[in-house]
Coordinates of C-alpha atoms in Angstrom, one line a residue:
M1 CA 26.4 11.1 11.6
G2 CA 28.5 7.9 12.1
Y3 CA 32.1 7.0 11.9
L4 CA 32.1 7.3 8.0
G5 CA 30.1 10.6 7.9
N6 CA 27.0 9.0 6.4
H7 CA 29.1 7.6 3.6
L8 CA 28.4 4.0 4.4
A9 CA 26.6 3.2 1.1
T10 CA 29.6 4.7 -0.8
V11 CA 32.0 2.6 1.1
V12 CA 30.0 -0.6 0.7
V13 CA 29.7 0.0 -3.1
A14 CA 33.4 1.0 -3.3
G15 CA 34.4 -2.3 -1.5
F16 CA 32.3 -4.2 -4.0
A17 CA 33.9 -2.2 -6.9
V18 CA 37.4 -3.1 -5.6
F19 CA 36.5 -6.8 -5.3
L20 CA 35.2 -6.8 -9.0
S21 CA 38.2 -5.0 -10.1
A22 CA 40.5 -7.5 -8.6
M23 CA 38.5 -10.4 -9.9
Y24 CA 39.2 -9.0 -13.4
F25 CA 42.6 -10.3 -13.1
Y26 CA 41.9 -13.6 -11.5
M27 CA 39.0 -15.0 -13.7
P28 CA 39.3 -16.7 -16.9
P29 CA 39.5 -14.5 -20.1
A30 CA 36.0 -15.6 -21.1
M31 CA 34.8 -13.6 -18.1
N32 CA 36.8 -10.4 -18.9
Q33 CA 34.1 -8.6 -20.7
L34 CA 31.3 -9.3 -18.2
L35 CA 33.7 -8.2 -15.4
L36 CA 34.9 -5.1 -17.2
V37 CA 31.3 -3.9 -17.7
S38 CA 30.3 -4.7 -14.1
T39 CA 33.3 -3.0 -12.8
I40 CA 32.6 0.1 -14.7
V41 CA 29.0 0.3 -13.7
T42 CA 29.9 -0.3 -10.0
W43 CA 32.6 2.4 -10.1
F44 CA 29.9 4.5 -11.6
L45 CA 27.6 3.8 -8.7
V46 CA 30.4 4.8 -6.3
V47 CA 30.6 8.2 -7.8
I48 CA 26.7 8.6 -7.8
C49 CA 26.6 7.5 -4.0
W50 CA 29.5 9.9 -3.0
L51 CA 27.8 12.8 -5.0
A52 CA 24.4 12.2 -3.6
Q53 CA 25.7 12.1 -0.1
K54 CA 27.7 15.4 -0.7
S55 CA 24.5 16.8 -2.2
A56 CA 22.6 15.9 0.9
D57 CA 25.3 17.1 3.4
W58 CA 25.4 20.5 1.4
T59 CA 21.5 20.8 1.5
K60 CA 21.6 20.0 5.1
K61 CA 24.2 22.6 5.9
H62 CA 23.1 25.5 3.5
G63 CA 19.5 24.7 2.4
G64 CA 17.8 24.8 5.8
H65 CA 18.6 28.5 6.7
S66 CA 15.8 30.9 7.4
H67 CA 15.3 34.0 9.5
E68 CA 14.2 33.1 13.0
H69 CA 12.6 35.3 15.7
A70 CA 12.0 34.7 19.3
H71 CA 8.3 34.4 20.4
G72 CA 7.6 33.6 23.9
G73 CA 10.8 32.0 24.6
H74 CA 10.5 29.8 21.4
T75 CA 12.2 30.2 18.1
H76 CA 10.0 29.9 15.0
S77 CA 10.8 30.7 11.4
H78 CA 8.4 32.7 9.2
E79 CA 8.7 30.2 6.4
E80 CA 8.0 27.2 8.7
K81 CA 4.8 29.0 10.0
K82 CA 3.6 29.8 6.4
S83 CA 4.3 26.2 5.1
S84 CA 2.6 24.7 8.1
T85 CA -0.5 26.9 7.7
K86 CA -0.7 26.2 4.0
L87 CA -0.3 22.4 4.6
T88 CA -3.1 22.6 7.2
N89 CA -5.3 24.4 4.6
I90 CA -4.6 21.9 2.0
S91 CA -5.0 19.0 4.3
L92 CA -8.3 20.2 5.5
E93 CA -9.5 20.7 1.9
E94 CA -8.2 17.3 1.1
L95 CA -9.8 15.8 4.2
N96 CA -13.2 17.3 3.4
R97 CA -13.0 15.9 -0.2
F98 CA -12.0 12.5 1.1
R99 CA -14.8 12.6 3.6
E100 CA -17.2 13.4 0.9
T101 CA -15.9 10.6 -1.4
F102 CA -15.9 8.1 1.5
T103 CA -19.4 9.2 2.6
A104 CA -20.8 8.6 -0.9
D105 CA -18.8 5.2 -1.2
L106 CA -20.3 4.3 2.2
N107 CA -23.8 5.1 1.2
E108 CA -23.4 3.2 -2.0
L109 CA -22.3 0.2 0.1
K110 CA -25.1 0.6 2.4
D111 CA -27.5 0.6 -0.6
E112 CA -25.8 -2.7 -1.9
V113 CA -26.0 -4.3 1.5
K114 CA -29.8 -3.4 1.6
L115 CA -30.3 -5.0 -1.8
K116 CA -28.4 -8.1 -0.7
D117 CA -30.3 -8.2 2.6
N118 CA -33.6 -8.1 0.6
E119 CA -32.3 -10.7 -1.8
I120 CA -31.3 -12.9 1.2
T121 CA -34.8 -12.5 2.9
R122 CA -36.4 -13.4 -0.5
M123 CA -34.2 -16.4 -0.9
R124 CA -35.1 -17.5 2.7
Q125 CA -38.8 -17.2 2.0
E126 CA -38.3 -19.3 -1.1
I127 CA -36.5 -21.9 0.8
A128 CA -39.4 -22.0 3.5
D129 CA -41.9 -22.3 0.6
L130 CA -40.0 -25.1 -0.9
E131 CA -39.6 -26.9 2.4
T132 CA -43.4 -26.5 2.9
L133 CA -43.9 -27.9 -0.7
V134 CA -41.6 -30.8 0.1
Q135 CA -43.6 -31.6 3.3
I136 CA -46.9 -31.3 1.4
E137 CA -45.6 -33.8 -1.3
A138 CA -44.3 -36.1 1.5
L139 CA -47.8 -36.0 3.2
K140 CA -49.5 -36.7 -0.3
A141 CA -47.1 -39.7 -0.8
E142 CA -47.9 -41.0 2.8
L143 CA -51.6 -40.5 2.2
A144 CA -51.4 -42.4 -1.0
N145 CA -49.5 -45.1 0.6
L146 CA -52.0 -45.3 3.4
K147 CA -54.8 -45.4 0.8
A148 CA -53.0 -48.2 -1.0
A149 CA -52.5 -50.1 2.2
A150 CA -56.3 -49.7 3.1
A151 CA -57.4 -50.7 -0.5
K152 CA -55.3 -54.0 0.0
R153 CA -57.0 -54.7 3.3
R154 CA -60.4 -54.5 1.8

């Protein structure tokens, strides 16, 4: 708890509300309606901040009580044990559910990767085949050029 008793938000908003309230008297009359509305809203926020902090303080003071017993030099509350056990059970069930979901997603991704790998392999083979065809066509063209050159020599 600080110097303001955890009411820093209330003090800051209240300071802004005071500033807006003072500005109402110094601004031109055309701004009066806007300043009036904003001042009312800001003072409402001051009240809400103050009530929220009072509620949090009261809950912290009165809401956290439970019966405590000493066990082996440590104090544990029954409700704390029950809630932690319940949370553990829930989290284990959720973890199992998430694990199954993630396993299914992982298997699906592996299948997609296999399909993509197969497609990549097929495309590489097609590229190799095309390169071979281009080389064959280049050899045919070179052979035709050589035949034409030989025919010109005769």
